[in-house]
Amino acid sequence: MEDNKNSTPKENTNKKNPESDYEVKAQEHYQYGRRFRNLAIFSGIIIILLLIGLVVVSVMKRGDDTEACSSGLNVDLSEPEDPPIFHDLTSTEVKGLMDFLFKQNNLNLTKPEKITVKSSYIFTAELHLPNKADVVSYLAHGAGQKPPRQARVIIFRGDLQTQKIMELVVTPLPKPTHYTIWKDDIPFQYRPITGPEYGKAVESITKETENKARQLLLKSFGGTLTNCGDTCLSYKYVSPMSVAVSGRNRRLFWFWMFQFVEFFILHPIDFAVLVDMDDPLFAIDKVWYNDRAFSSLDVLMQQYNDNNLPKLKISFPVMSKSLFSTMYRRGTTVPKSSQLPPISIEPSGRRYSIKGQHVKYMNWNFDFRMSSTRGPQLYDIRFQNDRIVYEIGLQEISVFYSGKTPTQMFSNFFDTMSLIGPRGKNLVPGVDCPSHATFLPASHVMEISEQQVTIQNAFCLFEFNTGMPLRRHHAPMSFHGTFYEGLPNSVLILRSILTVVNYSYLIDYIFYHTGAVEVKVVSTGYILATPFTANASNFGFQVSDNINGNLHHHMFSFKVDVDIHGTENRYRTLDISTTESANQFNSDSNAKFTQGQFVVSEKKTEREAAYKFNFDTPKYHLFYSNQKSNKFGVPKSYRLLNRGMSKQLLPENVGNEPAMAWMRYQMAVTKRKEDERTSSTIYSLMDSLSPVVNFEEFLNDDENIVDEDLVAWVSMGVQHIPHTEDLPVTHTPGMDLSFFLLPYNYFPEDPAMGSRDSVRIEPNIYNNPKSGVRATGMRSEDLQCKPPVNSYQQAVEADPSILFETS
Ligand SMILES: *[C@@H]1O[C@H](CO)[C@@H](O)[C@H](O)[C@H]1NC(C)=O
Ligand SMILES: *[C@@H]1O[C@H](CO)[C@@H](O)[C@H](O)[C@H]1NC(C)=O
Ligand SMILES: *[C@@H]1O[C@H](CO)[C@@H](O)[C@H](O)[C@H]1NC(C)=O
Ligand SMILES: [Cu+2]
């Protein structure tokens, strides 16, 4: 990181304080007369000096020694010795954790390089927060006993007679002395597909298919699985069939076949196998070829050789820059000449600071971390030092595809199963984030390594001018009172982009000067294509010669632990309806007039607070403390506005639906509990018959939510019916979903009135523009500093490992 402690941008020395602009002018005026004679005398000298100055300035502007605009407040990303409560596990802590765990004989752990399905091994480990009561009391008193640092460890016990998954809480880090069992009874079958089996399964089915069906593959798809040169086919990825879907107590996954060119996701072929992952030899259970299912490869080959079935003939794509699935520049080139796109700069340097995983920005401060299982999480979000949110965090990303082939049909994905955290990496400055952003790493414990795996550029943090006014008013006419006032909208954004093989999800946490927080999800990426079939038009359009793009539903779950003036909160809605009243001003004395009204509805229990959107009953959703009202007796509240609602249409309790019961509600409010920490788990992909975390159970006890610590569970989603412009890649416009936390009768007025960024233009004499006008806060954009150089291109050319996996 750059060392910015003492550097002040050049611009500052030339710039006057906005407020004092007017004063300075007046003073100059006053002194003008007195100085007149002296000025006359020295004017010659001054002119000469000015000329020299001009030359100097123009040389500086052109020269390369102008200071960069990137300096500013402090950034300290060094690993803390005594990590704050919300900080991710440090490398020292992970080392201590591993030393401890490997000494526990009863865990019988195997080292990462030796793991097999039949060993006991660590799948992942991450920070486990202490109980909230302890954290809150520690934070409130600043001193006192700091709650111990703890890790939650997921262990696959393949070594046992009755295999199972264990979750342990290990404490206190960095030198643990004991562990407690968080969960001990998770069926082994629920585990996500893992390294030791995925590789072996692909190897095994590749060998088997190649032995038996090489000729079929060559003739039908123009390629083979091995010894294939430029025409390689390959088995990729899985569509799971949970027990609820297959009716069989086995872990069954469909492996699809692809033609291996850029990008393979758009070159699926109509060949797939269902693999029994519980079988040590990864037996092929079913085969799918050209719209039909076969009980084995032998049966398929027999019918194929006997000419008993329709044969496919799809040629192998020729890899070129114009291949539809590649991302090379093509089409109508714009702009006509090479002109650079706009960029964003920070003319006075950073206006935020970071220490470890703690951020301060204007009135805001908060902690952030990257959960290995769930992705980016925020804690202890305060505005003007009052906590508003204890925790906001992504819980799950799900996609349910539809289709005619078994592979699409059963593609009900829960992305936590592939660990969301490590999917966030390698953000590219200048595209993924402005180049002036601060890029931050994240570390994860994964089955592949005993040490943490550190991922560079997992987050970027930047302040950004949205190009929109945050507010403005223009009163142009004297009977309006002439003035103009406006404030450009600068926000602080903490971004991560999670790439789950084909799709990328941008997750933004956005902080506004008004005291509002926005959480935004945007999707972009390759659609999962289906091999073309004319018979499945209800599921998708044909988008290229050999593929259809199928209907799918993206869904997101977030936890929002609000703390409005303490942890004892209430939840109410303002229910908007209509009301009829007498209209005495109508010529008909019986006439009525109908208009809107709202009625306050206090929610008493969890069931009452489970919200399903209904267009006929619009509502505001407010959280508040009964202890704090404003001077008008109205509770100081925060409003949760879900702008990303989507209805999940599958009936309850069919197929995999129970594993995402959170999607039944656009928002649910529950009493916070330490054992209801997350709405989803890494087991959701397989456990729908009896989910390890069943969100519906959070509501089933229908507890009191009045004056309790409340959590809002927010669901968002977007239905996607792909179209040709989704090729090669789905773009971001129209794919953004967000929810807001907005102050509501919380502040006496808009807290952004305090922003130095505002601009006011008004007549010198009130409401009389003929007296001349003065403008305050208008900054010259003729920068005296140089935008920072984006040197990423050189950096990645010198070291590809900052972007790609090289080992
Ligand atoms: C420990 O794990 C190994 C496999 O890694 C297994 O062979 C052995 O039986 C296990 N020991 C105990 C006591 O369970
Ligand atoms: C495609 O993206 C979705 C959404 O993130 C993910 O759930 C799924 O696993 C990906 N599919 C494949 C085949 O990688
Ligand atoms: C597909 O559609 C064609 C006619 O459009 C029909 O002849 C054929 O039987 C259909 N195939 C299947 C598997 O439904
Ligand atoms: Cu999509």
Short mmCIF file of C-alpha atoms in Angstrom, two decimals, residues 150-521:
data_model
loop_
_atom_site.label_atom_id
_atom_site.label_comp_id
_atom_site.label_asym_id
_atom_site.label_seq_id
_atom_site.Cartn_x
_atom_site.Cartn_y
_atom_site.Cartn_z
CA GLN A 150 -13.66 -18.85 17.95
CA ALA A 151 -13.63 -20.88 14.76
CA ARG A 152 -16.39 -22.99 13.28
CA VAL A 153 -14.92 -26.06 11.65
CA ILE A 154 -16.72 -28.45 9.29
CA ILE A 155 -15.29 -31.96 9.37
CA PHE A 156 -16.25 -34.80 7.06
CA ARG A 157 -16.03 -38.05 8.99
CA GLY A 158 -15.60 -40.48 6.13
CA ASP A 159 -13.44 -42.59 8.45
CA LEU A 160 -16.27 -43.74 10.71
CA GLN A 161 -18.41 -46.84 10.43
CA THR A 162 -21.44 -44.56 10.30
CA GLN A 163 -20.10 -41.69 8.27
CA LYS A 164 -21.26 -38.19 9.16
CA ILE A 165 -20.51 -34.49 9.06
CA MET A 166 -19.52 -32.65 12.24
CA GLU A 167 -19.46 -28.95 12.93
CA LEU A 168 -17.27 -27.86 15.83
CA VAL A 169 -16.70 -24.58 17.56
CA VAL A 170 -13.08 -24.30 18.62
CA THR A 171 -11.96 -21.80 21.23
CA PRO A 172 -10.07 -19.67 22.25
CA LEU A 173 -7.93 -18.69 19.29
CA PRO A 174 -5.06 -18.37 18.56
CA LYS A 175 -4.20 -21.08 21.11
CA PRO A 176 -7.34 -23.22 21.40
CA THR A 177 -7.82 -25.45 24.40
CA HIS A 178 -11.16 -27.08 23.67
CA TYR A 179 -14.03 -27.46 21.28
CA THR A 180 -17.78 -27.84 21.55
CA ILE A 181 -20.01 -29.62 19.12
CA TRP A 182 -22.24 -27.32 17.08
CA LYS A 183 -23.80 -30.12 15.05
CA ASP A 184 -22.97 -33.76 15.12
CA ASP A 185 -25.68 -35.53 13.22
CA ILE A 186 -25.54 -34.27 9.66
CA PRO A 187 -25.92 -37.18 7.24
CA PHE A 188 -22.75 -37.80 5.26
CA GLN A 189 -24.81 -37.84 2.07
CA TYR A 190 -25.62 -34.16 2.46
CA ARG A 191 -22.08 -33.03 1.88
CA PRO A 192 -21.33 -30.93 -1.16
CA ILE A 193 -19.43 -32.53 -3.97
CA THR A 194 -15.82 -32.48 -2.87
CA GLY A 195 -12.36 -32.47 -4.38
CA PRO A 196 -11.42 -36.07 -3.70
CA GLU A 197 -14.57 -37.41 -5.35
CA TYR A 198 -15.14 -34.90 -8.17
CA GLY A 199 -11.79 -35.57 -9.79
CA LYS A 200 -12.08 -39.32 -9.40
CA ALA A 201 -15.65 -39.37 -10.70
CA VAL A 202 -14.75 -37.42 -13.83
CA GLU A 203 -11.73 -39.63 -14.39
CA SER A 204 -13.79 -42.78 -13.98
CA ILE A 205 -16.73 -41.83 -16.19
CA THR A 206 -14.38 -40.40 -18.82
CA LYS A 207 -12.53 -43.70 -19.05
CA GLU A 208 -15.72 -45.72 -19.15
CA THR A 209 -17.39 -43.57 -21.79
CA GLU A 210 -14.28 -43.41 -23.93
CA ASN A 211 -13.96 -47.20 -23.85
CA LYS A 212 -17.51 -47.83 -24.85
CA ALA A 213 -18.76 -44.83 -26.79
CA ARG A 214 -15.76 -43.20 -28.45
CA GLN A 215 -17.15 -43.79 -31.94
CA LEU A 216 -20.56 -42.46 -31.00
CA LEU A 217 -19.03 -39.29 -29.58
CA LEU A 218 -16.81 -38.77 -32.59
CA LYS A 219 -19.63 -39.24 -35.08
CA SER A 220 -22.28 -37.35 -33.12
CA PHE A 221 -20.27 -34.46 -31.71
CA GLY A 222 -17.05 -34.31 -33.73
CA GLY A 223 -14.79 -34.95 -30.75
CA THR A 224 -13.66 -37.36 -28.07
CA LEU A 225 -12.84 -37.29 -24.38
CA THR A 226 -9.17 -38.31 -24.54
CA ASN A 227 -6.41 -38.08 -27.15
CA CYS A 228 -8.50 -35.38 -28.72
CA GLY A 229 -6.17 -32.56 -29.83
CA ASP A 230 -8.26 -29.53 -30.77
CA THR A 231 -11.56 -31.37 -30.61
CA CYS A 232 -11.95 -32.32 -26.98
CA LEU A 233 -15.15 -33.16 -25.26
CA SER A 234 -15.30 -33.06 -21.54
CA TYR A 235 -17.57 -33.96 -18.66
CA LYS A 236 -18.30 -30.97 -16.54
CA TYR A 237 -20.07 -30.17 -13.42
CA VAL A 238 -23.18 -31.58 -11.94
CA SER A 239 -26.88 -31.30 -11.65
CA PRO A 240 -27.77 -32.95 -8.39
CA MET A 241 -30.71 -35.23 -7.77
CA SER A 242 -31.44 -34.97 -4.09
CA VAL A 243 -33.25 -37.80 -2.35
CA ALA A 244 -36.47 -35.77 -2.55
CA VAL A 245 -36.12 -35.70 -6.33
CA SER A 246 -34.77 -39.18 -7.10
CA GLY A 247 -36.68 -41.08 -4.41
CA ARG A 248 -33.48 -43.01 -3.83
CA ASN A 249 -31.25 -42.79 -0.82
CA ARG A 250 -28.11 -42.15 -2.90
CA ARG A 251 -26.10 -39.11 -3.94
CA LEU A 252 -26.88 -38.96 -7.63
CA PHE A 253 -25.39 -36.30 -9.88
CA TRP A 254 -25.82 -35.69 -13.58
CA PHE A 255 -22.56 -34.92 -15.37
CA TRP A 256 -23.05 -33.03 -18.62
CA MET A 257 -20.80 -33.24 -21.63
CA PHE A 258 -19.43 -30.16 -23.39
CA GLN A 259 -17.36 -29.34 -26.42
CA PHE A 260 -14.27 -27.75 -24.93
CA VAL A 261 -13.86 -24.34 -26.57
CA GLU A 262 -14.28 -20.82 -25.23
CA PHE A 263 -16.67 -20.90 -23.48
CA PHE A 264 -17.71 -24.49 -22.87
CA ILE A 265 -20.89 -23.56 -20.99
CA LEU A 266 -22.44 -22.54 -24.33
CA HIS A 267 -21.45 -25.79 -26.01
CA PRO A 268 -23.32 -28.48 -24.15
CA ILE A 269 -24.11 -31.58 -26.16
CA ASP A 270 -27.00 -33.92 -25.71
CA PHE A 271 -25.04 -36.51 -23.81
CA ALA A 272 -25.03 -36.87 -20.06
CA VAL A 273 -24.60 -39.53 -17.40
CA LEU A 274 -26.12 -39.96 -13.98
CA VAL A 275 -23.41 -40.97 -11.54
CA ASP A 276 -23.85 -42.67 -8.21
CA MET A 277 -21.38 -40.77 -6.06
CA ASP A 278 -21.84 -43.17 -3.14
CA ASP A 279 -20.44 -45.97 -5.24
CA PRO A 280 -16.67 -46.28 -4.77
CA LEU A 281 -16.33 -46.88 -8.53
CA PHE A 282 -18.69 -44.05 -9.49
CA ALA A 283 -21.03 -46.32 -11.37
CA ILE A 284 -22.94 -44.83 -14.26
CA ASP A 285 -26.58 -45.22 -13.35
CA LYS A 286 -28.25 -43.76 -16.45
CA VAL A 287 -27.18 -42.39 -19.79
CA TRP A 288 -28.83 -39.64 -21.78
CA TYR A 289 -28.32 -39.29 -25.52
CA ASN A 290 -30.33 -37.37 -28.10
CA ASP A 291 -33.45 -36.81 -26.03
CA ARG A 292 -33.62 -40.35 -24.60
CA ALA A 293 -32.56 -42.15 -21.48
CA PHE A 294 -30.71 -45.50 -21.45
CA SER A 295 -30.03 -47.77 -18.53
CA SER A 296 -26.34 -48.11 -19.35
CA LEU A 297 -23.66 -47.27 -21.88
CA ASP A 298 -23.86 -50.85 -23.16
CA VAL A 299 -27.56 -50.55 -23.89
CA LEU A 300 -27.03 -47.21 -25.60
CA MET A 301 -24.22 -48.60 -27.75
CA GLN A 302 -26.14 -51.67 -28.69
CA GLN A 303 -29.09 -49.64 -29.94
CA TYR A 304 -26.76 -47.17 -31.61
CA ASN A 305 -24.88 -49.92 -33.44
CA ASP A 306 -28.11 -51.63 -34.40
CA ASN A 307 -29.33 -48.33 -35.83
CA ASN A 308 -32.24 -48.49 -33.46
CA LEU A 309 -32.22 -44.83 -32.55
CA PRO A 310 -31.97 -41.43 -34.21
CA LYS A 311 -28.37 -40.30 -34.36
CA LEU A 312 -27.15 -36.81 -33.75
CA LYS A 313 -24.63 -35.06 -35.93
CA ILE A 314 -23.28 -31.85 -34.45
CA SER A 315 -20.03 -30.55 -35.79
CA PHE A 316 -17.27 -29.46 -33.47
CA PRO A 317 -17.06 -25.68 -33.25
CA VAL A 318 -14.05 -24.04 -34.84
CA MET A 319 -12.32 -21.90 -32.28
CA SER A 320 -12.00 -18.41 -33.74
CA LYS A 321 -12.44 -14.86 -32.55
CA SER A 322 -15.85 -14.74 -34.19
CA LEU A 323 -17.18 -17.91 -32.55
CA PHE A 324 -20.44 -16.79 -30.92
CA SER A 325 -19.48 -18.05 -27.48
CA THR A 326 -16.15 -16.23 -27.25
CA MET A 327 -15.62 -12.81 -25.77
CA TYR A 328 -13.53 -11.04 -28.39
CA ARG A 329 -14.38 -7.63 -29.75
CA ARG A 330 -16.56 -7.93 -32.85
CA GLY A 331 -19.58 -6.31 -34.47
CA THR A 332 -19.92 -2.60 -35.15
CA THR A 333 -16.94 -0.91 -33.57
CA VAL A 334 -17.53 2.28 -31.60
CA PRO A 335 -16.42 4.98 -31.01
CA LYS A 336 -15.25 5.82 -34.53
CA SER A 337 -11.82 6.86 -33.33
CA SER A 338 -10.06 5.61 -30.27
CA GLN A 339 -11.21 7.84 -27.42
CA LEU A 340 -10.99 6.83 -23.79
CA PRO A 341 -14.10 6.19 -21.71
CA PRO A 342 -14.81 8.42 -18.69
CA ILE A 343 -13.03 7.51 -15.50
CA SER A 344 -13.61 8.40 -11.90
CA ILE A 345 -11.03 10.16 -9.73
CA GLU A 346 -10.71 11.33 -6.14
CA PRO A 347 -9.38 14.89 -6.49
CA SER A 348 -8.62 15.27 -2.78
CA GLY A 349 -7.61 11.68 -2.25
CA ARG A 350 -9.45 9.03 -0.26
CA ARG A 351 -12.13 10.30 2.06
CA TYR A 352 -12.43 6.97 3.88
CA SER A 353 -10.00 5.03 5.99
CA ILE A 354 -9.50 1.31 6.56
CA LYS A 355 -7.83 -0.43 9.41
CA GLY A 356 -7.84 -4.17 8.97
CA GLN A 357 -11.48 -4.93 8.25
CA HIS A 358 -12.87 -1.76 9.76
CA VAL A 359 -13.96 1.15 7.59
CA LYS A 360 -14.69 4.77 8.45
CA TYR A 361 -16.38 7.07 5.99
CA MET A 362 -17.98 10.40 6.81
CA ASN A 363 -20.64 9.61 9.44
CA TRP A 364 -20.37 5.89 8.83
CA ASN A 365 -18.28 3.15 10.28
CA PHE A 366 -18.55 -0.61 9.99
CA ASP A 367 -16.68 -3.92 9.91
CA PHE A 368 -16.69 -6.35 7.03
CA ARG A 369 -15.48 -9.86 6.36
CA MET A 370 -15.66 -12.60 3.77
CA SER A 371 -17.37 -15.72 5.05
CA SER A 372 -16.06 -18.81 3.30
CA THR A 373 -19.48 -20.40 3.15
CA ARG A 374 -21.70 -17.36 2.63
CA GLY A 375 -19.65 -14.56 1.08
CA PRO A 376 -19.45 -10.88 2.05
CA GLN A 377 -20.80 -9.93 5.50
CA LEU A 378 -21.02 -6.60 7.32
CA TYR A 379 -21.18 -5.95 11.05
CA ASP A 380 -21.80 -3.18 13.53
CA ILE A 381 -22.86 -0.58 10.99
CA ARG A 382 -23.05 2.80 12.69
CA PHE A 383 -24.12 6.22 11.55
CA GLN A 384 -23.05 9.14 13.72
CA ASN A 385 -21.85 6.45 16.07
CA ASP A 386 -25.29 4.90 16.61
CA ARG A 387 -25.56 1.26 15.63
CA ILE A 388 -28.25 0.64 13.04
CA VAL A 389 -27.32 -2.83 11.96
CA TYR A 390 -25.50 -5.54 13.86
CA GLU A 391 -25.13 -7.80 10.85
CA ILE A 392 -26.06 -7.79 7.17
CA GLY A 393 -24.94 -10.75 5.17
CA LEU A 394 -25.54 -12.78 2.10
CA GLN A 395 -26.88 -16.21 3.09
CA GLU A 396 -27.46 -18.04 -0.14
CA ILE A 397 -27.51 -17.72 -3.91
CA SER A 398 -29.86 -20.17 -5.60
CA VAL A 399 -30.73 -20.78 -9.20
CA PHE A 400 -33.50 -23.12 -10.26
CA TYR A 401 -33.39 -24.00 -13.96
CA SER A 402 -36.16 -25.52 -16.04
CA GLY A 403 -35.87 -27.73 -19.07
CA LYS A 404 -36.68 -30.90 -20.86
CA THR A 405 -33.38 -32.67 -20.48
CA PRO A 406 -32.68 -34.14 -17.06
CA THR A 407 -29.59 -32.00 -16.70
CA GLN A 408 -31.48 -28.70 -16.90
CA MET A 409 -34.54 -30.00 -15.19
CA PHE A 410 -32.68 -30.99 -12.04
CA SER A 411 -30.36 -28.00 -12.00
CA ASN A 412 -31.52 -26.57 -8.69
CA PHE A 413 -28.36 -24.95 -7.47
CA PHE A 414 -27.48 -23.68 -4.03
CA ASP A 415 -24.18 -21.91 -4.39
CA THR A 416 -23.07 -22.13 -0.77
CA MET A 417 -22.39 -25.76 -1.56
CA SER A 418 -19.44 -24.73 -3.65
CA LEU A 419 -18.40 -22.25 -0.92
CA ILE A 420 -19.29 -18.74 -2.01
CA GLY A 421 -16.41 -16.94 -0.26
CA PRO A 422 -13.50 -18.32 -2.28
CA ARG A 423 -15.43 -17.51 -5.47
CA GLY A 424 -14.88 -13.82 -4.85
CA LYS A 425 -11.49 -12.95 -6.27
CA ASN A 426 -9.21 -11.06 -8.58
CA LEU A 427 -11.24 -7.91 -9.23
CA VAL A 428 -9.78 -5.98 -12.12
CA PRO A 429 -9.21 -2.25 -11.54
CA GLY A 430 -10.71 -0.07 -14.23
CA VAL A 431 -13.56 -2.48 -15.06
CA ASP A 432 -14.77 -4.32 -12.00
CA CYS A 433 -14.11 -1.31 -9.81
CA PRO A 434 -12.71 2.18 -10.46
CA SER A 435 -8.94 2.09 -10.59
CA HIS A 436 -8.71 4.39 -7.57
CA ALA A 437 -10.49 1.78 -5.42
CA THR A 438 -8.71 0.10 -2.54
CA PHE A 439 -8.44 -3.62 -3.19
CA LEU A 440 -8.66 -5.96 -0.24
CA PRO A 441 -7.76 -9.62 0.19
CA ALA A 442 -9.71 -12.44 1.84
CA SER A 443 -8.46 -15.75 3.21
CA HIS A 444 -10.09 -19.14 3.41
CA VAL A 445 -9.46 -22.53 4.92
CA MET A 446 -10.25 -25.16 2.32
CA GLU A 447 -9.84 -28.88 1.95
CA ILE A 448 -6.88 -28.37 -0.39
CA SER A 449 -4.53 -26.83 2.13
CA GLU A 450 -3.64 -26.72 5.78
CA GLN A 451 -2.79 -23.05 5.52
CA GLN A 452 -5.23 -20.35 4.62
CA VAL A 453 -5.58 -19.68 0.94
CA THR A 454 -5.34 -15.93 0.47
CA ILE A 455 -7.18 -14.38 -2.42
CA GLN A 456 -6.07 -10.97 -3.65
CA ASN A 457 -8.58 -8.34 -4.74
CA ALA A 458 -11.51 -10.15 -3.15
CA PHE A 459 -13.10 -6.84 -2.24
CA CYS A 460 -12.82 -3.35 -3.56
CA LEU A 461 -13.77 -0.29 -1.59
CA PHE A 462 -14.26 3.06 -3.24
CA GLU A 463 -16.09 6.31 -3.04
CA PHE A 464 -17.97 7.06 -6.15
CA ASN A 465 -19.96 9.90 -7.65
CA THR A 466 -23.11 8.27 -9.00
CA GLY A 467 -23.55 11.06 -11.52
CA MET A 468 -26.92 11.90 -9.95
CA PRO A 469 -27.74 14.65 -7.53
CA LEU A 470 -28.46 13.35 -4.03
CA ARG A 471 -30.83 16.29 -3.81
CA ARG A 472 -31.35 19.54 -5.68
CA HIS A 473 -33.76 22.38 -5.85
CA HIS A 474 -33.93 25.24 -8.27
CA ALA A 475 -36.18 28.19 -7.57
CA PRO A 476 -35.69 30.30 -10.69
CA MET A 477 -38.35 32.97 -10.22
CA SER A 478 -38.56 35.74 -7.69
CA PHE A 479 -42.00 34.68 -6.50
CA HIS A 480 -40.44 31.31 -5.64
CA GLY A 481 -37.56 32.99 -3.82
CA THR A 482 -34.54 32.66 -6.09
CA PHE A 483 -31.89 30.13 -5.22
CA TYR A 484 -30.33 26.91 -6.32
CA GLU A 485 -29.03 24.22 -3.99
CA GLY A 486 -27.81 20.75 -4.84
CA LEU A 487 -25.59 17.96 -3.59
CA PRO A 488 -23.87 15.48 -5.86
CA ASN A 489 -24.44 11.91 -4.74
CA SER A 490 -21.19 10.43 -3.51
CA VAL A 491 -21.45 7.00 -1.99
CA LEU A 492 -19.05 4.53 -0.49
CA ILE A 493 -19.27 1.09 -2.06
CA LEU A 494 -17.85 -2.16 -0.73
CA ARG A 495 -17.98 -4.59 -3.63
CA SER A 496 -17.21 -8.20 -4.20
CA ILE A 497 -17.90 -10.22 -7.32
CA LEU A 498 -18.60 -13.90 -6.87
CA THR A 499 -18.02 -16.05 -9.93
CA VAL A 500 -19.68 -19.43 -9.66
CA VAL A 501 -18.33 -21.15 -12.81
CA ASN A 502 -20.70 -19.58 -15.30
CA TYR A 503 -22.34 -16.68 -13.50
CA SER A 504 -20.90 -13.67 -11.74
CA TYR A 505 -22.76 -11.89 -8.98
CA LEU A 506 -21.77 -8.39 -7.97
CA ILE A 507 -22.61 -7.76 -4.34
CA ASP A 508 -22.49 -4.10 -3.37
CA TYR A 509 -22.97 -2.61 0.06
CA ILE A 510 -23.60 1.08 -0.55
CA PHE A 511 -23.47 3.86 2.04
CA TYR A 512 -25.27 7.16 1.41
CA HIS A 513 -24.76 10.50 3.15
CA THR A 514 -28.46 10.44 4.08
CA GLY A 515 -27.97 7.61 6.57
CA ALA A 516 -29.28 5.03 4.08
CA VAL A 517 -27.63 1.71 3.25
CA GLU A 518 -28.34 -0.18 0.06
CA VAL A 519 -27.53 -3.82 -0.60
CA LYS A 520 -27.40 -4.62 -4.27
CA VAL A 521 -26.94 -7.77 -6.29
#
